[in-house]
PDB file of C-alpha atoms in Angstrom:
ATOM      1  CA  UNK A  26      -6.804 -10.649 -12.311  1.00 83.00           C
ATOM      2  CA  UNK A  27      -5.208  -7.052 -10.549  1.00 96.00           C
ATOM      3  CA  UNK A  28      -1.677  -6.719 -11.153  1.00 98.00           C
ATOM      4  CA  UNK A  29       1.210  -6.165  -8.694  1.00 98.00           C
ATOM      5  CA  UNK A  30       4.737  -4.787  -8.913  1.00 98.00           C
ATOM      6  CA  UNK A  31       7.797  -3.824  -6.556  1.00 98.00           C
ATOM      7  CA  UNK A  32      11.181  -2.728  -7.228  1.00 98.00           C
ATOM      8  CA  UNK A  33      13.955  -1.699  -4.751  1.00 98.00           C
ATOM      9  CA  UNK A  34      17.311   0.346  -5.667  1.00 98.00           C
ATOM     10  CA  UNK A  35      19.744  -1.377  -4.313  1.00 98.00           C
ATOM     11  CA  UNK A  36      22.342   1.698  -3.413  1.00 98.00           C
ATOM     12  CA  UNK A  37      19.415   2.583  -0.852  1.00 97.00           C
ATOM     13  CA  UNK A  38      19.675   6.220  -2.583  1.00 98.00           C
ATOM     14  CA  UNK A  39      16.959   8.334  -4.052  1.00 98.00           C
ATOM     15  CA  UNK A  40      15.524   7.565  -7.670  1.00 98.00           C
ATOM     16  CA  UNK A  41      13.165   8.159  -9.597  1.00 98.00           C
ATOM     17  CA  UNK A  42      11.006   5.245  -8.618  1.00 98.00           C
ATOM     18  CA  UNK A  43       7.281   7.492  -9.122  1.00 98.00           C
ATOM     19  CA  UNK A  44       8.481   6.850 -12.690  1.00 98.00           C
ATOM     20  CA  UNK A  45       9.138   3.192 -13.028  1.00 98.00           C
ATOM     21  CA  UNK A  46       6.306   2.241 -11.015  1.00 98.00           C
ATOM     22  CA  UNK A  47       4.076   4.037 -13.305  1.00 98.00           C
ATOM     23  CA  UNK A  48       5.451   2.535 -16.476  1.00 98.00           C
ATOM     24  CA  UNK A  49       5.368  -0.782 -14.041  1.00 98.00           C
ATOM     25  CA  UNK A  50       1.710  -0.362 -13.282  1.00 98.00           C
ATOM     26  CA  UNK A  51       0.740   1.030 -16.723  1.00 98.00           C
ATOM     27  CA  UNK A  52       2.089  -2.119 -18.477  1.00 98.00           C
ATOM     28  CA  UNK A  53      -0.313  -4.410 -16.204  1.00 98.00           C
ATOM     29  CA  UNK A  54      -2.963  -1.879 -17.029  1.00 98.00           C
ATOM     30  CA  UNK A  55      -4.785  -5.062 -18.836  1.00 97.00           C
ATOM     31  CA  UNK A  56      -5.288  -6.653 -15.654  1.00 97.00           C
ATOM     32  CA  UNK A  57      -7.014  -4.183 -13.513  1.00 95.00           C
ATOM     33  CA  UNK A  58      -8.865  -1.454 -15.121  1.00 95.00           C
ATOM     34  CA  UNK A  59     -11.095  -0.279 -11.461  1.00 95.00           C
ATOM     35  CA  UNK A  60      -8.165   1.676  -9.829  1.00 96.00           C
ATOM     36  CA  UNK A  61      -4.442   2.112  -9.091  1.00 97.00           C
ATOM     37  CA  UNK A  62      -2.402   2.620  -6.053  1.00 98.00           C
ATOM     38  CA  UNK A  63       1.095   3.216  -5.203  1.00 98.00           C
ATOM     39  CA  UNK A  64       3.412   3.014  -2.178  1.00 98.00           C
ATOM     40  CA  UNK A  65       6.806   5.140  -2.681  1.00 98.00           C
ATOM     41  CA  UNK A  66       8.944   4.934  -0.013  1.00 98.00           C
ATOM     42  CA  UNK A  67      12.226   6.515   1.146  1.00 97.00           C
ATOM     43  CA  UNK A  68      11.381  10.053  -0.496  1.00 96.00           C
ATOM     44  CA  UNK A  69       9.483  11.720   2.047  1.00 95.00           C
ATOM     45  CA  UNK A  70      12.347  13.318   3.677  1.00 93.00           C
ATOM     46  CA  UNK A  71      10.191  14.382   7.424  1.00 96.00           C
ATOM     47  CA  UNK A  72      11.731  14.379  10.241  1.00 95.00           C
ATOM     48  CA  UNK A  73      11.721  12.071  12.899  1.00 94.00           C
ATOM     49  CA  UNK A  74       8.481  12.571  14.708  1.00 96.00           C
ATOM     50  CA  UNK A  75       6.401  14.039  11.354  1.00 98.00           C
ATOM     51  CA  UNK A  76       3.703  12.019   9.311  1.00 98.00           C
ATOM     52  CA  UNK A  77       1.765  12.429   6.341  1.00 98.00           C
ATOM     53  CA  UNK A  78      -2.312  12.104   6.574  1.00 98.00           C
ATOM     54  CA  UNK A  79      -4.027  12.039   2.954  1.00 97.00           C
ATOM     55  CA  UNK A  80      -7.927  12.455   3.993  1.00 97.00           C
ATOM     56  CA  UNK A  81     -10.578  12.711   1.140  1.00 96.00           C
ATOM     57  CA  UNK A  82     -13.012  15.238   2.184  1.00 97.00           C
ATOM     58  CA  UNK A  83     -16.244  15.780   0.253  1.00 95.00           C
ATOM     59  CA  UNK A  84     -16.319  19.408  -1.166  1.00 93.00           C
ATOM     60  CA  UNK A  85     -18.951  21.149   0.549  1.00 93.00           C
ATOM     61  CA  UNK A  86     -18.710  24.395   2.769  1.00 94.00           C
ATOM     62  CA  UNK A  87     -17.106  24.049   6.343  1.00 97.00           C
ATOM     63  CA  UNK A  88     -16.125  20.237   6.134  1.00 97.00           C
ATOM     64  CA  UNK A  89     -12.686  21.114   5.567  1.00 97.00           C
ATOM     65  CA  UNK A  90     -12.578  23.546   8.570  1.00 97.00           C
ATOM     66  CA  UNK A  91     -13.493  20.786  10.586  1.00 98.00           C
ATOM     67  CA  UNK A  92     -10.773  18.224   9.505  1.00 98.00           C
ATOM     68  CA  UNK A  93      -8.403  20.825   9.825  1.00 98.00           C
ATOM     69  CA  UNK A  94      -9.910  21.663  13.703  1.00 98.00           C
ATOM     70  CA  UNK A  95      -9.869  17.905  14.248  1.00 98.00           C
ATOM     71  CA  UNK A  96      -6.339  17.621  13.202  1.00 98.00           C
ATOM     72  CA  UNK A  97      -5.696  20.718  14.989  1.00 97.00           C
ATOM     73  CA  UNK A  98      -6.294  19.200  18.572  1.00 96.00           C
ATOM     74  CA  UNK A  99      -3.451  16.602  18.632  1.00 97.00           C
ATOM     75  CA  UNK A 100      -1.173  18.774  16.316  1.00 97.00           C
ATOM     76  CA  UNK A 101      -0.027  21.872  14.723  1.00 96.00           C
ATOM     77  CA  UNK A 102      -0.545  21.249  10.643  1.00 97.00           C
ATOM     78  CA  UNK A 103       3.005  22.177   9.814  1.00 96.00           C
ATOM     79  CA  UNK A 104       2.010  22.175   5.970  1.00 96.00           C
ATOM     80  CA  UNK A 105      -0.988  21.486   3.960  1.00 97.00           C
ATOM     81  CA  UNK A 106      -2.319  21.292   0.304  1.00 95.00           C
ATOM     82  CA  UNK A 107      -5.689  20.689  -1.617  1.00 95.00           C
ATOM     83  CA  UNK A 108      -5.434  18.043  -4.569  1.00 90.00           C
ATOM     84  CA  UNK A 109      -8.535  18.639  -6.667  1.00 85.00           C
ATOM     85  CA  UNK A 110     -10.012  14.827  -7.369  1.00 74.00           C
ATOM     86  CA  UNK A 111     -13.737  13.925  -9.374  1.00 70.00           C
ATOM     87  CA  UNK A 112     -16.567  12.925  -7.315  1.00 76.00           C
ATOM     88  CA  UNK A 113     -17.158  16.047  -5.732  1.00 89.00           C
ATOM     89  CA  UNK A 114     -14.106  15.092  -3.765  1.00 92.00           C
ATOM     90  CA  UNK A 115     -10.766  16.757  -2.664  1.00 94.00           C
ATOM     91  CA  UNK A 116      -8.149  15.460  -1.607  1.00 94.00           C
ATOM     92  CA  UNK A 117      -6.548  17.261   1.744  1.00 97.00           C
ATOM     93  CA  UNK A 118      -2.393  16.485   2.965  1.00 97.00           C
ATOM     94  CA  UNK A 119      -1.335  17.666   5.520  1.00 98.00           C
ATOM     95  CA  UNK A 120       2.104  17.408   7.641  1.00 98.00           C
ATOM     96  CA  UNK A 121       1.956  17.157  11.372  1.00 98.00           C
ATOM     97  CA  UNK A 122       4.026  16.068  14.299  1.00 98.00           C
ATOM     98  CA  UNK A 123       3.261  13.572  17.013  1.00 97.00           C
ATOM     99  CA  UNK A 124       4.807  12.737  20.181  1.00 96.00           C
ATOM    100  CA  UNK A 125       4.525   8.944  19.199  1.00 96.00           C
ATOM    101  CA  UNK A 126       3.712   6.538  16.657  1.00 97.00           C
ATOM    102  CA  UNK A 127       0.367   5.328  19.089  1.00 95.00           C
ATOM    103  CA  UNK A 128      -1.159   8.992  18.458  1.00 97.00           C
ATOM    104  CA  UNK A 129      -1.612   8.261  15.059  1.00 97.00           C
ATOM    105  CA  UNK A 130      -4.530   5.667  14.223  1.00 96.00           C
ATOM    106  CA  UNK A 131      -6.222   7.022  17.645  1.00 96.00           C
ATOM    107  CA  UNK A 132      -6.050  10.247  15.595  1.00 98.00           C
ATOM    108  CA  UNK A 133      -6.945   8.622  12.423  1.00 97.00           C
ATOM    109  CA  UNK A 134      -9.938   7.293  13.901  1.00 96.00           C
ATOM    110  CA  UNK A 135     -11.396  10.895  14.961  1.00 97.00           C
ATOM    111  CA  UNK A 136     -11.116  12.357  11.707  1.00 98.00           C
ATOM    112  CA  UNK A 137     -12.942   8.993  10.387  1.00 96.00           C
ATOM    113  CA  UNK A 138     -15.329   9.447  12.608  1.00 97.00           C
ATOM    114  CA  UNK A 139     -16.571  12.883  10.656  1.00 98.00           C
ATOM    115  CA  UNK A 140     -19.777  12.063   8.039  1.00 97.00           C
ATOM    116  CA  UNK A 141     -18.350  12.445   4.257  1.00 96.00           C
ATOM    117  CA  UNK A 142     -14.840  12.276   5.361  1.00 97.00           C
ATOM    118  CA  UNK A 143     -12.181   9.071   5.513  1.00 96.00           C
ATOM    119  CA  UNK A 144      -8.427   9.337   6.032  1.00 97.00           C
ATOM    120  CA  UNK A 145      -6.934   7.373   3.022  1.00 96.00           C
ATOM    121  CA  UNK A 146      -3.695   6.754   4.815  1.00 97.00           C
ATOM    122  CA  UNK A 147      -1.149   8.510   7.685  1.00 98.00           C
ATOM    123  CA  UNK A 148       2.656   7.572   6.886  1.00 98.00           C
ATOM    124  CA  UNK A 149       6.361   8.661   8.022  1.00 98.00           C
ATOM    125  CA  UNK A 150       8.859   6.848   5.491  1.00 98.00           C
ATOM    126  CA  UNK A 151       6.758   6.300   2.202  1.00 98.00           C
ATOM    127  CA  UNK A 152       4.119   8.123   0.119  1.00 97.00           C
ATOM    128  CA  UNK A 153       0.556   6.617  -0.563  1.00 97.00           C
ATOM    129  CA  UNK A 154      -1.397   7.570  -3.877  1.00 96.00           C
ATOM    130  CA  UNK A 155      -4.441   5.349  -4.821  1.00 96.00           C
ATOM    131  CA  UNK A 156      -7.435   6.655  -6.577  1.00 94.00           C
ATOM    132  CA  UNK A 157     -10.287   5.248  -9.358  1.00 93.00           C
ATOM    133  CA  UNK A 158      -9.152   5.232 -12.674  1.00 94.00           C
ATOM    134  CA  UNK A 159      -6.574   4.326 -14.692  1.00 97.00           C
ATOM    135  CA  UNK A 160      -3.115   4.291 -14.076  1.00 98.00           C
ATOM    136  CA  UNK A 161      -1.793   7.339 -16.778  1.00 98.00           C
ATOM    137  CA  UNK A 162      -4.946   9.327 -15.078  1.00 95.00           C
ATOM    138  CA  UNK A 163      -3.783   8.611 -11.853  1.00 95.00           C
ATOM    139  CA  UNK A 164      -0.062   9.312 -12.243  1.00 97.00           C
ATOM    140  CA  UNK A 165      -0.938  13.084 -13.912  1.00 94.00           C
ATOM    141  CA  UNK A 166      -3.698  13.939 -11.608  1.00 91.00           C
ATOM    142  CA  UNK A 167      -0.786  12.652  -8.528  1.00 94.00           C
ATOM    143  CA  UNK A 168       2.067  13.348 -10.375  1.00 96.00           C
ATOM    144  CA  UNK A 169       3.681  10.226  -9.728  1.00 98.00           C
ATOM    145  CA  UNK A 170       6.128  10.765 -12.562  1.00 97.00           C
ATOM    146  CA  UNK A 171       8.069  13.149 -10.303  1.00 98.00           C
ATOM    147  CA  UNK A 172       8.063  11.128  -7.519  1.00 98.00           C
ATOM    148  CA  UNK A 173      11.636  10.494  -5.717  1.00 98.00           C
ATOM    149  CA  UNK A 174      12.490   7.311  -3.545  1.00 98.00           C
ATOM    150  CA  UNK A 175      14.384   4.216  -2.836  1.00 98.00           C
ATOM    151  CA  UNK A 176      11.509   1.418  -3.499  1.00 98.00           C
ATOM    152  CA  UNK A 177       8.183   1.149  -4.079  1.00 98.00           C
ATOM    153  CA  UNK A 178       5.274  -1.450  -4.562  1.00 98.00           C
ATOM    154  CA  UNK A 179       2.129  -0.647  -6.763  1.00 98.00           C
ATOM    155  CA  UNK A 180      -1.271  -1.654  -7.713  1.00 98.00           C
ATOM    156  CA  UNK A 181      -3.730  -2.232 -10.858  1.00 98.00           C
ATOM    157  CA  UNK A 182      -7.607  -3.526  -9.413  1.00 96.00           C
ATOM    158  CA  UNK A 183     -10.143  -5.874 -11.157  1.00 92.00           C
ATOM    159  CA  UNK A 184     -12.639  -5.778  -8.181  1.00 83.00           C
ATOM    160  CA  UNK A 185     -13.601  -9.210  -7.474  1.00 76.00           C
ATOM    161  CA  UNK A 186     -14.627  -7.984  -3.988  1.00 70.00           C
ATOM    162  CA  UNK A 187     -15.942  -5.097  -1.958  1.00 71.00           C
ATOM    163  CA  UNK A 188     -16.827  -1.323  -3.522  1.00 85.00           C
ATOM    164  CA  UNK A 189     -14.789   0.131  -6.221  1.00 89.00           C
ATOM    165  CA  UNK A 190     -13.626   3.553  -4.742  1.00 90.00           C
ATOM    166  CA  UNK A 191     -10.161   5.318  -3.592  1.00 90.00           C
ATOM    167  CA  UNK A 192     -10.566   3.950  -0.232  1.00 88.00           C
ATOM    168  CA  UNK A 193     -10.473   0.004  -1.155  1.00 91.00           C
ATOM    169  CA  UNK A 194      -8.194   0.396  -4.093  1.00 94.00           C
ATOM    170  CA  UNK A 195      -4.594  -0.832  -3.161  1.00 96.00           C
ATOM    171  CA  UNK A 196      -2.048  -0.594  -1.749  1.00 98.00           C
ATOM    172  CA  UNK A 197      -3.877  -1.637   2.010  1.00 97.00           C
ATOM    173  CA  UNK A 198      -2.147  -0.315   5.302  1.00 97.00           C
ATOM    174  CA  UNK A 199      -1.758  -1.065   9.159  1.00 95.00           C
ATOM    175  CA  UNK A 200      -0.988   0.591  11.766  1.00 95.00           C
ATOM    176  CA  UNK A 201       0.277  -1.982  14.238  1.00 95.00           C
ATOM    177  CA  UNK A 202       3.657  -1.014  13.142  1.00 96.00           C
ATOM    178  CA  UNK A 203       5.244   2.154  11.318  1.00 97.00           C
ATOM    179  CA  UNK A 204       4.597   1.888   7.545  1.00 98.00           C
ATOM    180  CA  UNK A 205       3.928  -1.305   5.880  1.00 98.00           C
ATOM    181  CA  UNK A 206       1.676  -1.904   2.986  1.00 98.00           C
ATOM    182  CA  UNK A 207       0.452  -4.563   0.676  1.00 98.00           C
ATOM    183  CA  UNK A 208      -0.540  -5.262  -2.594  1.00 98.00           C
ATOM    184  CA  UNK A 209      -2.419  -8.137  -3.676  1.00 97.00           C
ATOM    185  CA  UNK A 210      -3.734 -10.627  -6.138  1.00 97.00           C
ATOM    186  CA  UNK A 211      -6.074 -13.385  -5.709  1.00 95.00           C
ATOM    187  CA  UNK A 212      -8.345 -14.331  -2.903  1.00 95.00           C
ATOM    188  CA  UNK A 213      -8.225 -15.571   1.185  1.00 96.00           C
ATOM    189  CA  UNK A 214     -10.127 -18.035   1.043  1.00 96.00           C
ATOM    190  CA  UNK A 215     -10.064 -18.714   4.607  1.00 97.00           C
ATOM    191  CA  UNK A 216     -10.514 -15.120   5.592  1.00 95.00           C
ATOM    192  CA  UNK A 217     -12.497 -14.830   8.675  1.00 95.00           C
ATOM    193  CA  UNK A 218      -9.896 -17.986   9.889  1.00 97.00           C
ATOM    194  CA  UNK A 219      -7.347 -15.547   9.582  1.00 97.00           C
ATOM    195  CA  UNK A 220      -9.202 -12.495  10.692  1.00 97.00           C
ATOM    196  CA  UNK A 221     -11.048 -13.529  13.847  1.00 97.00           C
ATOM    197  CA  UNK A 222      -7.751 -13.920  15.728  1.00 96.00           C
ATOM    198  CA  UNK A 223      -6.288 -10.788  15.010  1.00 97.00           C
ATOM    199  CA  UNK A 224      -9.520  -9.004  16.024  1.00 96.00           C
ATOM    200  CA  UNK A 225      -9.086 -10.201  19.010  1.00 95.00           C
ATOM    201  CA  UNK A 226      -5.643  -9.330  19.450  1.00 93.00           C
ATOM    202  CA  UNK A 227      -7.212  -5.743  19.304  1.00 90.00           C
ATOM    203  CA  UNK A 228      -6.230  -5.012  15.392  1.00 93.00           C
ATOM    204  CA  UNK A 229      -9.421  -2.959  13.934  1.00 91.00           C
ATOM    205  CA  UNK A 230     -10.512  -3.567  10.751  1.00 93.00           C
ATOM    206  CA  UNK A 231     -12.215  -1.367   8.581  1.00 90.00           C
ATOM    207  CA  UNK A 232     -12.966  -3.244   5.511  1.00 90.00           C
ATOM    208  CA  UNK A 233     -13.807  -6.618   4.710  1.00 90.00           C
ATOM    209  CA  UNK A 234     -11.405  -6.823   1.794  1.00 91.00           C
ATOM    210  CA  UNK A 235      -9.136  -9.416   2.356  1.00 94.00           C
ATOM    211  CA  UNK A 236      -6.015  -7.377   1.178  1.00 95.00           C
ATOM    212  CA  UNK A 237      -6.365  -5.594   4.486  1.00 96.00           C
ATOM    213  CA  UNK A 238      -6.509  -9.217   6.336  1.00 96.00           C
ATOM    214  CA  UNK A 239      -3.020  -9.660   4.800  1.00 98.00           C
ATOM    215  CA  UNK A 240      -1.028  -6.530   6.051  1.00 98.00           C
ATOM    216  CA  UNK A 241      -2.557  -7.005   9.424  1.00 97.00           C
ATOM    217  CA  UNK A 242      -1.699 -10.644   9.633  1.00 98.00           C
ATOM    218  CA  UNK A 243       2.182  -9.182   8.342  1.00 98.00           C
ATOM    219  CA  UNK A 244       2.200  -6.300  10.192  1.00 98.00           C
ATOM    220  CA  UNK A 245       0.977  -8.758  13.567  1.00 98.00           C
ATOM    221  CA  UNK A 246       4.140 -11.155  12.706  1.00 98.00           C
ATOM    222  CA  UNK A 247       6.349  -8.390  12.262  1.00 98.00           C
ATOM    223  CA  UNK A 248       5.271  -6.939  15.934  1.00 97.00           C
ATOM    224  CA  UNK A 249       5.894 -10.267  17.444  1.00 97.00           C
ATOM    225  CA  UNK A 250       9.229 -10.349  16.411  1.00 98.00           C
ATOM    226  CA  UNK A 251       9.414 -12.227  12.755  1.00 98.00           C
ATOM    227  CA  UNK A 252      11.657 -10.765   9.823  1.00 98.00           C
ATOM    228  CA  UNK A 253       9.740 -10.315   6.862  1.00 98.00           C
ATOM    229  CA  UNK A 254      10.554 -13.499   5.406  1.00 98.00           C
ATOM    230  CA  UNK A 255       9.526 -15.713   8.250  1.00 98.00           C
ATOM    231  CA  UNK A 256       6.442 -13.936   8.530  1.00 98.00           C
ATOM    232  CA  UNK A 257       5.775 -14.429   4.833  1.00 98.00           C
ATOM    233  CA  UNK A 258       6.550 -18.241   4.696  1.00 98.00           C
ATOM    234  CA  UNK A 259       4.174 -18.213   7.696  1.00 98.00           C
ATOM    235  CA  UNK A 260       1.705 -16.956   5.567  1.00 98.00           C
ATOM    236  CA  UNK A 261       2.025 -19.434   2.837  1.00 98.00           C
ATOM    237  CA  UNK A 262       1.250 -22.146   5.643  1.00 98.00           C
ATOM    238  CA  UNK A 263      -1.780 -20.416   6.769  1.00 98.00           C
ATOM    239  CA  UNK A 264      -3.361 -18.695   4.167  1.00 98.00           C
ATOM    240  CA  UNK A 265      -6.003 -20.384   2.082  1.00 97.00           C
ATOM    241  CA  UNK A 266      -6.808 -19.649  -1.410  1.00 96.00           C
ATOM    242  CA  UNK A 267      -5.157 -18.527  -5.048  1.00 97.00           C
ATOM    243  CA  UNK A 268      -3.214 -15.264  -3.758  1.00 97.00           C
ATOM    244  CA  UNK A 269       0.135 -13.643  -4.498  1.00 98.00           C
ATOM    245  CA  UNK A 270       1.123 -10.543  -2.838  1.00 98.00           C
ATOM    246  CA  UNK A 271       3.941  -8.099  -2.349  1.00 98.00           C
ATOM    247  CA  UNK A 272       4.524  -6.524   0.845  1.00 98.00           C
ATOM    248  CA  UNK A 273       6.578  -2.841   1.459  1.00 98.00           C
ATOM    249  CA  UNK A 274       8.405  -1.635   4.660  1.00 98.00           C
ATOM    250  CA  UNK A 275      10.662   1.391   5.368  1.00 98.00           C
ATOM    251  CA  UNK A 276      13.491  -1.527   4.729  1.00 97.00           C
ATOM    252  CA  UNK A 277      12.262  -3.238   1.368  1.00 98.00           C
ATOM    253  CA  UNK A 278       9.969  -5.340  -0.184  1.00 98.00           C
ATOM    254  CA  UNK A 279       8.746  -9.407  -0.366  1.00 98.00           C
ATOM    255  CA  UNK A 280       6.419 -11.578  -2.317  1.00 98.00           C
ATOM    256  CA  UNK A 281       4.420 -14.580  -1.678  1.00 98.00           C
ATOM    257  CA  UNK A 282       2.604 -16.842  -3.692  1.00 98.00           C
ATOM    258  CA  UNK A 283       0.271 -19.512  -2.609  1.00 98.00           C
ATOM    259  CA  UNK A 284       1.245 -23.133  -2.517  1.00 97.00           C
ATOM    260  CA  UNK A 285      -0.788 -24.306  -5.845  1.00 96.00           C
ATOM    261  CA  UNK A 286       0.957 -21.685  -7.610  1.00 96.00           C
ATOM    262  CA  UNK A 287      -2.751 -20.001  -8.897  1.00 95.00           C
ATOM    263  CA  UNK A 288      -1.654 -16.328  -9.039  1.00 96.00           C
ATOM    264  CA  UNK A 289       1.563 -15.046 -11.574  1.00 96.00           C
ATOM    265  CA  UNK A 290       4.526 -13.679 -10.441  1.00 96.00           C
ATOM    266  CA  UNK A 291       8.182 -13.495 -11.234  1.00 97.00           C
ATOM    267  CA  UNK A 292      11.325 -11.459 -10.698  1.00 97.00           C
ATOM    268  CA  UNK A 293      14.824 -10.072 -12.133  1.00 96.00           C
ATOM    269  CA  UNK A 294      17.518  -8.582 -10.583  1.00 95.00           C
ATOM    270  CA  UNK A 295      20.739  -6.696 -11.434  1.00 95.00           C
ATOM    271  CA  UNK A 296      23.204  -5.310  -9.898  1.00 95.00           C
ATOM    272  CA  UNK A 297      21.374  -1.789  -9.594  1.00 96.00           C
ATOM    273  CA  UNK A 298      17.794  -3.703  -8.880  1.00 97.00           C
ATOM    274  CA  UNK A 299      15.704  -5.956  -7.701  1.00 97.00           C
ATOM    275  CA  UNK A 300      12.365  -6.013  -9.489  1.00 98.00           C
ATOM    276  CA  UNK A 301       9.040  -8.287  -8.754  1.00 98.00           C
ATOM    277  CA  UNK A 302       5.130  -8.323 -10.800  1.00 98.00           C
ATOM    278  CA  UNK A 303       2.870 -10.096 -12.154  1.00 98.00           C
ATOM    279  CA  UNK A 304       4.268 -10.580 -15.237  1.00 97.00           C
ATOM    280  CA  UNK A 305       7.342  -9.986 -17.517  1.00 97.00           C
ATOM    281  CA  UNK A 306       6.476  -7.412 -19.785  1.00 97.00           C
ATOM    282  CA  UNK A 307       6.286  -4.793 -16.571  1.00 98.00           C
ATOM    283  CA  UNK A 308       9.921  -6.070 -15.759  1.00 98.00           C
ATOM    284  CA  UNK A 309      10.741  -4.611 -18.933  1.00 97.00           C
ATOM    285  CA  UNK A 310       9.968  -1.593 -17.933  1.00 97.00           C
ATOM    286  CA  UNK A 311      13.261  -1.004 -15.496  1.00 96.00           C
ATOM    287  CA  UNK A 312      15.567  -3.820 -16.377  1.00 94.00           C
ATOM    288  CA  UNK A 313      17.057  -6.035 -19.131  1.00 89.00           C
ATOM    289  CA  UNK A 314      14.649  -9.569 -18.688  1.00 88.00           C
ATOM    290  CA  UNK A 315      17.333 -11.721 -20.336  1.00 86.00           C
ATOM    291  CA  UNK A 316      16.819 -13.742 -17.336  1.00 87.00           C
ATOM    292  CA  UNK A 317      13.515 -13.437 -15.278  1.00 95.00           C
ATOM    293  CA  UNK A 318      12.787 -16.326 -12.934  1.00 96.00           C
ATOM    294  CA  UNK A 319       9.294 -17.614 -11.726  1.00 95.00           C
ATOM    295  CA  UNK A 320       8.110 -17.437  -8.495  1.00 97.00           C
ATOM    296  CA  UNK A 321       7.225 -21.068  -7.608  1.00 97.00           C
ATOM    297  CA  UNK A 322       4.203 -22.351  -5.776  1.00 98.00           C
ATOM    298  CA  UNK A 323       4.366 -21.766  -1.994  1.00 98.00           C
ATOM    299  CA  UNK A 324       8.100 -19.573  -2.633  1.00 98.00           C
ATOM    300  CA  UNK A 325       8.514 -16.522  -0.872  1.00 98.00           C
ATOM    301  CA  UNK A 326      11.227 -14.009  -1.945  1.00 97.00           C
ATOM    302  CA  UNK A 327      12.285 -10.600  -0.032  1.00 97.00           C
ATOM    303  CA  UNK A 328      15.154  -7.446  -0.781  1.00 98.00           C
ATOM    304  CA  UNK A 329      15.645  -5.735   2.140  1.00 97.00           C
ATOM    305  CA  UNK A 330      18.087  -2.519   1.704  1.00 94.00           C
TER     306      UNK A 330
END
């Protein structure tokens, strides 16, 4: 099952994409009720050398000091806020400022490296919200409603795989380029194929969910020089297993589906958008579906802005 949606504004100007991804995500609620994620891009608005960290911090006396120490040593927190979450959780953003993109997972990795604390995600050009529950819970507790951007891919999660928690709910990240995320249905079946490789190319993996095999295999084709839809047809070749999945960068968005055609997905498009998911009926939710076409086995299909 687990549902997956994108949709890009075409004018490359702000909308209110929060919005339509919710009612996206909420109308493939029937396919994943574990946990639901979101990447919203292109409403951020930092400046060049800013990035967002979203760290879950268990809520018990000094941990938070020590995060913010942590953070503290590589850079100045410029701004900060506390999102109560359930678990005996918070959730802790905060804006800082690096000299380069290379500080960042190095960074990342220290504040990891505290017991009862893991950094959900460090961006520049899109906002990540994922948490356990369901989609409406998610989107008030987040406030994804209010959300601003230019495109935006999303998440519903039957776990077939690996712990149910806000850590391995979706959208997945890397950090061997700036921003790219994934979204995913199905399974790699030939996932330690794909994975051993990229290990030793030096990409560090931190889960053995098979989403996260994805963006690094993108995110590694993308650093070699590959647009985003040879990398993609690449992946078709290589990748084993029912699986299709939607990719976001600062630029856009793509999908891929395997070559048997074993995972849904289709798309629409108007002159305003261009819309992907799992199924029709969370088309619907942003566009007229007079005409929605089927992604065919083995097809890959991108809208860059």
């Amino acid at each position: 099952m687990c549902g997956i949606a994108g949709v890009v504004y075409k004018d490359g100007k702000l909308h209110s994409v929060g919005a339509d991804m919710t009612r996206m995500l909420h109308a493939l609620q029937h396919r994943g009720p574990d946990s639901a994620g979101f990447a919203i891009y292109g409403g951020l608005g930092l400046e060049e050398n800013d990035y967002l960290l979203n760290i879950e911090v268990k809520d018990k006396p000094g941990l938070l000091d020590m995060v913010k120490e942590t953070v503290e040593l590589v850079s100045p927190i410029g701004s900060d806020e506390v999102i109560p979450s359930v678990e005996n959780h918070i959730i802790y953003r905060c804006r800082i400022t690096l000299e380069s993109f290379s500080q960042l997972k190095p960074l990342i990795m220290d504040i990891d490296s505290i017991d009862d604390v893991i950094v959900l995600n460090g961006s520049h050009s899109f906002e990540m919200i994922k948490d356990v529950g369901s989609v409406l819970e998610i989107a008030d507790r987040y406030d994804t409603w209010s959300k601003k951007g230019t495109h935006a891919i999303g998440h519903t999660r039957f776990s077939t795989e690996s712990i149910v928690d806000r850590y391995h709910a979706h959208p997945f990240q890397s950090y061997i380029i700036p921003d790219i995320t994934v979204v995913h249905n199905g399974q790699i079946t030939n996932y330690w194929k794909i994975r051993e490789p990229l290990e030793r190319k030096g990409h560090i993996f931190e889960t053995n969910n098979d989403t996260e095999c994805i963006v690094h295999y993108v995110a590694d084709k993308l650093a070699s020089g590959y647009s985003l839809e040879e990398a993609l047809e690449q992946s078709v070749k290589d990748m084993d297993g029912p699986f299709s999945y939607i990719v976001g960068t600062p630029q856009g968005v793509g999908i891929a589906k395997d070559q048997l055609g074993l995972r849904p997905g289709v798309m629409a498009e108007n002159d305003e958008v261009f819309a992907v998911a799992s199924e029709e009926v969370s088309l619907r939710e942003v566009m007229d579906t007079s005409e929605v076409e089927q992604i065919s086995p083995g097809e890959v299909r991108v809208y860059e802005i």
